Amino acid sequence: MKCRNTSIESIMKCLIVEDSIIVRRIVGSVLRKLGATHILEAGDGKTAWNYLEQESVDLVITDWNMPEMNGLDLVRTIRKHKQTAHIPVIMITIRDRQDDVLKAYEYQVNSYIVKPFTLKSLREKIEQVIKATGEK
Amino acid sequence: MNPQQMERILERINELKALFIFGQRVIPFLEELFGFVQNIVPLMQEMNKSLRESSTKMPRAASQLNDVTRATELATNEILDILDDILFKLGEVQSILNQSVDFYRKINRLERKLDRLLELNPENIATRGWIQKAKAIQDEKKTLLKAFRKTFTRSLKQLNDVKENASNIMFSLQVQDITSQQIAAVNHLIESVRERIEQLLNRLETPVATAPENQPVSVQPLPFDPQASYSPNDHRQQTADAIFSGSATLENPTFLQEEIDQLFRGNISPDAPSTPSSHPNQQKRSSGNE
C-alpha cells in the first residue's frame, strides 16, 4: 500500500464553505493551528463550486444550511464531477437528526460534525480524513 | 255593521297596506343581508383558519425565541466560566513571575557573593574554609535555580491552559451561528402570519393605508434549521458518528458520537461507493462483524 504523509501539511489547500463568518474564522483558525497554509473561504455552495472549478483543492469543509447552493447540493456536485469526486469532504452542521446524517452519508460525505463542535472533535475529524486520504 | 266598525276595518286595512309596503321595502334589504351573510361565512371560516394557524405559529415563535435566550445564556455562562478560569490562571502566572523575579535576585546576590569571595582571596583559593564557603553558595544557587526552573514550568502550563481556554471561548461563539438560524426560523413564522393577514385584508377589499415606515420590509430569507439548538453535549455528535461508523441500528433514532464516528470511518475514503447499502460499513453490519 502506498503511504503518504498524513499530516495537515500534506493538505495544501483547504476550502471552508460556511455562511457564518464566525464559524469560518473558527475552522480557519483550527486549520492554521494544524499547519494548513492555504485556506480558501466561501459563503455559499455556489461560490465554493466556482472555486473548485478553477482551483484544485485538497479538503473541503462545508456547512449544510447555506444560501444559493446548500452543502448537500455542493457535495453532490463535487461527487458528480470526475475532477472533484476524489476530494474529501467534512460536513459541519447543526442538523443532528438521524435522517439528515444518513442523507449526508448517502451523498458520500467523509465525516460529519454536529454544531456546536469542540476543538477536539474538529481536530480529530480533520486528522482522520487526512489519514484516510494519505493511506489511500 | 255600523259606521264606527267600518272605520276600524278601514284602519286595519290601511295598517296592513302599510305593512305590505314596509315588507316590500325591507325584503330586498333582507335578501342583500342574506347574500352578505352567505358571502361572509367562507371568509369568516378562512379567518378562523388563519387565526388558528397564526395562534399555533405564535407559540412556536415564542418557544424559538426562548431557545435563542437559552442558547445565548448557556454560551454566555460558558464564556464567563472560562474567563473566570483565565483570570485565576493569569493571577497565578503573575504571582509565579513575581516569585521568579525574587529567585533571580537571590541568584544574582549569590553570584555577587561568589565574585567577592574570589576577589578577596585570590591567593588562598584552595583553602579549606574558602572551598566550604564557595560550595555552600553553589549549593544554594543550585537549589534556587531548581525552584526557578519549576516556576517556569508552572507558568508555561498555566499559559497553555489560558491558551486552551481562549480557544474554548472561540468555539463557544458558535452560538452566534446557531441563534441566527433560530431567529431566521422565527422570522419565517412571523412572515407567514403576516402574509395570511395580508391575504385576508385583500379579500375584505379594505386596502390598508400604511405609512411608508410601516411598509413590510423585504428581507432575504436565510436558510435555517427550525430545530437548531445550542447544546454542547457529546450525544448529538455521537449520533452522527454512529451512522457514519455503521454501528447504529436504524430503528433507534438516537446514536452515540462513537457510533457516528464509526459509520463515517467507513465513508472516510473519498472513493467510497455511492449508496449506503453498498458501503463497506453497511456490509460489515449485515455480516455481523461490527
mmCIF file of C-alpha atoms in Angstrom, chain A residues 5-67:
data_model
loop_
_atom_site.group_PDB
_atom_site.id
_atom_site.type_symbol
_atom_site.label_atom_id
_atom_site.label_comp_id
_atom_site.label_asym_id
_atom_site.label_seq_id
_atom_site.Cartn_x
_atom_site.Cartn_y
_atom_site.Cartn_z
ATOM 1 C CA ASN A 5 2.376 11.945 4.628
ATOM 2 C CA THR A 6 -0.763 12.043 6.745
ATOM 3 C CA SER A 7 -0.205 15.415 8.415
ATOM 4 C CA ILE A 8 -2.204 18.523 7.644
ATOM 5 C CA GLU A 9 0.830 19.876 5.787
ATOM 6 C CA SER A 10 0.034 17.266 3.154
ATOM 7 C CA ILE A 11 -3.308 19.027 2.686
ATOM 8 C CA MET A 12 -2.013 22.063 0.920
ATOM 9 C CA LYS A 13 -5.283 23.743 0.067
ATOM 10 C CA CYS A 14 -8.420 23.658 2.226
ATOM 11 C CA LEU A 15 -11.753 25.184 1.273
ATOM 12 C CA ILE A 16 -14.125 26.282 4.051
ATOM 13 C CA VAL A 17 -17.708 26.716 2.851
ATOM 14 C CA GLU A 18 -19.849 28.355 5.503
ATOM 15 C CA ASP A 19 -22.268 31.297 5.534
ATOM 16 C CA SER A 20 -21.375 32.243 9.109
ATOM 17 C CA ILE A 21 -18.237 34.378 9.175
ATOM 18 C CA ILE A 22 -17.676 33.385 12.805
ATOM 19 C CA VAL A 23 -17.652 29.645 12.068
ATOM 20 C CA ARG A 24 -15.401 30.260 9.044
ATOM 21 C CA ARG A 25 -12.944 32.048 11.346
ATOM 22 C CA ILE A 26 -13.078 29.250 13.938
ATOM 23 C CA VAL A 27 -12.491 26.483 11.388
ATOM 24 C CA GLY A 28 -9.791 28.537 9.647
ATOM 25 C CA SER A 29 -8.025 29.089 12.940
ATOM 26 C CA VAL A 30 -8.003 25.340 13.690
ATOM 27 C CA LEU A 31 -6.715 24.521 10.207
ATOM 28 C CA ARG A 32 -3.916 27.048 10.586
ATOM 29 C CA LYS A 33 -3.041 25.596 14.010
ATOM 30 C CA LEU A 34 -2.877 22.175 12.388
ATOM 31 C CA GLY A 35 -0.450 23.573 9.849
ATOM 32 C CA ALA A 36 -2.589 24.317 6.801
ATOM 33 C CA THR A 37 -1.046 27.093 4.802
ATOM 34 C CA HIS A 38 -3.524 27.755 2.015
ATOM 35 C CA ILE A 39 -7.120 28.297 3.135
ATOM 36 C CA LEU A 40 -9.905 29.377 0.803
ATOM 37 C CA GLU A 41 -13.271 30.580 2.097
ATOM 38 C CA ALA A 42 -16.723 30.693 0.509
ATOM 39 C CA GLY A 43 -20.021 31.879 1.967
ATOM 40 C CA ASP A 44 -22.210 29.523 -0.045
ATOM 41 C CA GLY A 45 -22.101 26.399 -2.192
ATOM 42 C CA LYS A 46 -22.264 28.250 -5.490
ATOM 43 C CA THR A 47 -19.189 30.372 -4.744
ATOM 44 C CA ALA A 48 -17.435 27.255 -3.468
ATOM 45 C CA TRP A 49 -18.184 25.383 -6.681
ATOM 46 C CA ASN A 50 -16.821 28.330 -8.704
ATOM 47 C CA TYR A 51 -13.550 27.977 -6.739
ATOM 48 C CA LEU A 52 -13.498 24.221 -7.248
ATOM 49 C CA GLU A 53 -13.971 24.588 -10.990
ATOM 50 C CA GLN A 54 -10.917 26.810 -11.172
ATOM 51 C CA GLU A 55 -8.570 25.527 -8.497
ATOM 52 C CA SER A 56 -7.559 22.173 -7.173
ATOM 53 C CA VAL A 57 -8.428 21.759 -3.509
ATOM 54 C CA ASP A 58 -7.283 19.008 -1.125
ATOM 55 C CA LEU A 59 -10.001 19.218 1.532
ATOM 56 C CA VAL A 60 -13.481 20.754 1.686
ATOM 57 C CA ILE A 61 -15.143 21.590 4.994
ATOM 58 C CA THR A 62 -18.728 22.620 4.403
ATOM 59 C CA ASP A 63 -21.860 23.686 6.256
ATOM 60 C CA TRP A 64 -25.274 22.307 5.225
ATOM 61 C CA ASN A 65 -27.710 25.251 5.510
ATOM 62 C CA MET A 66 -26.465 27.922 3.156
ATOM 63 C CA PRO A 67 -27.983 30.332 0.629
#
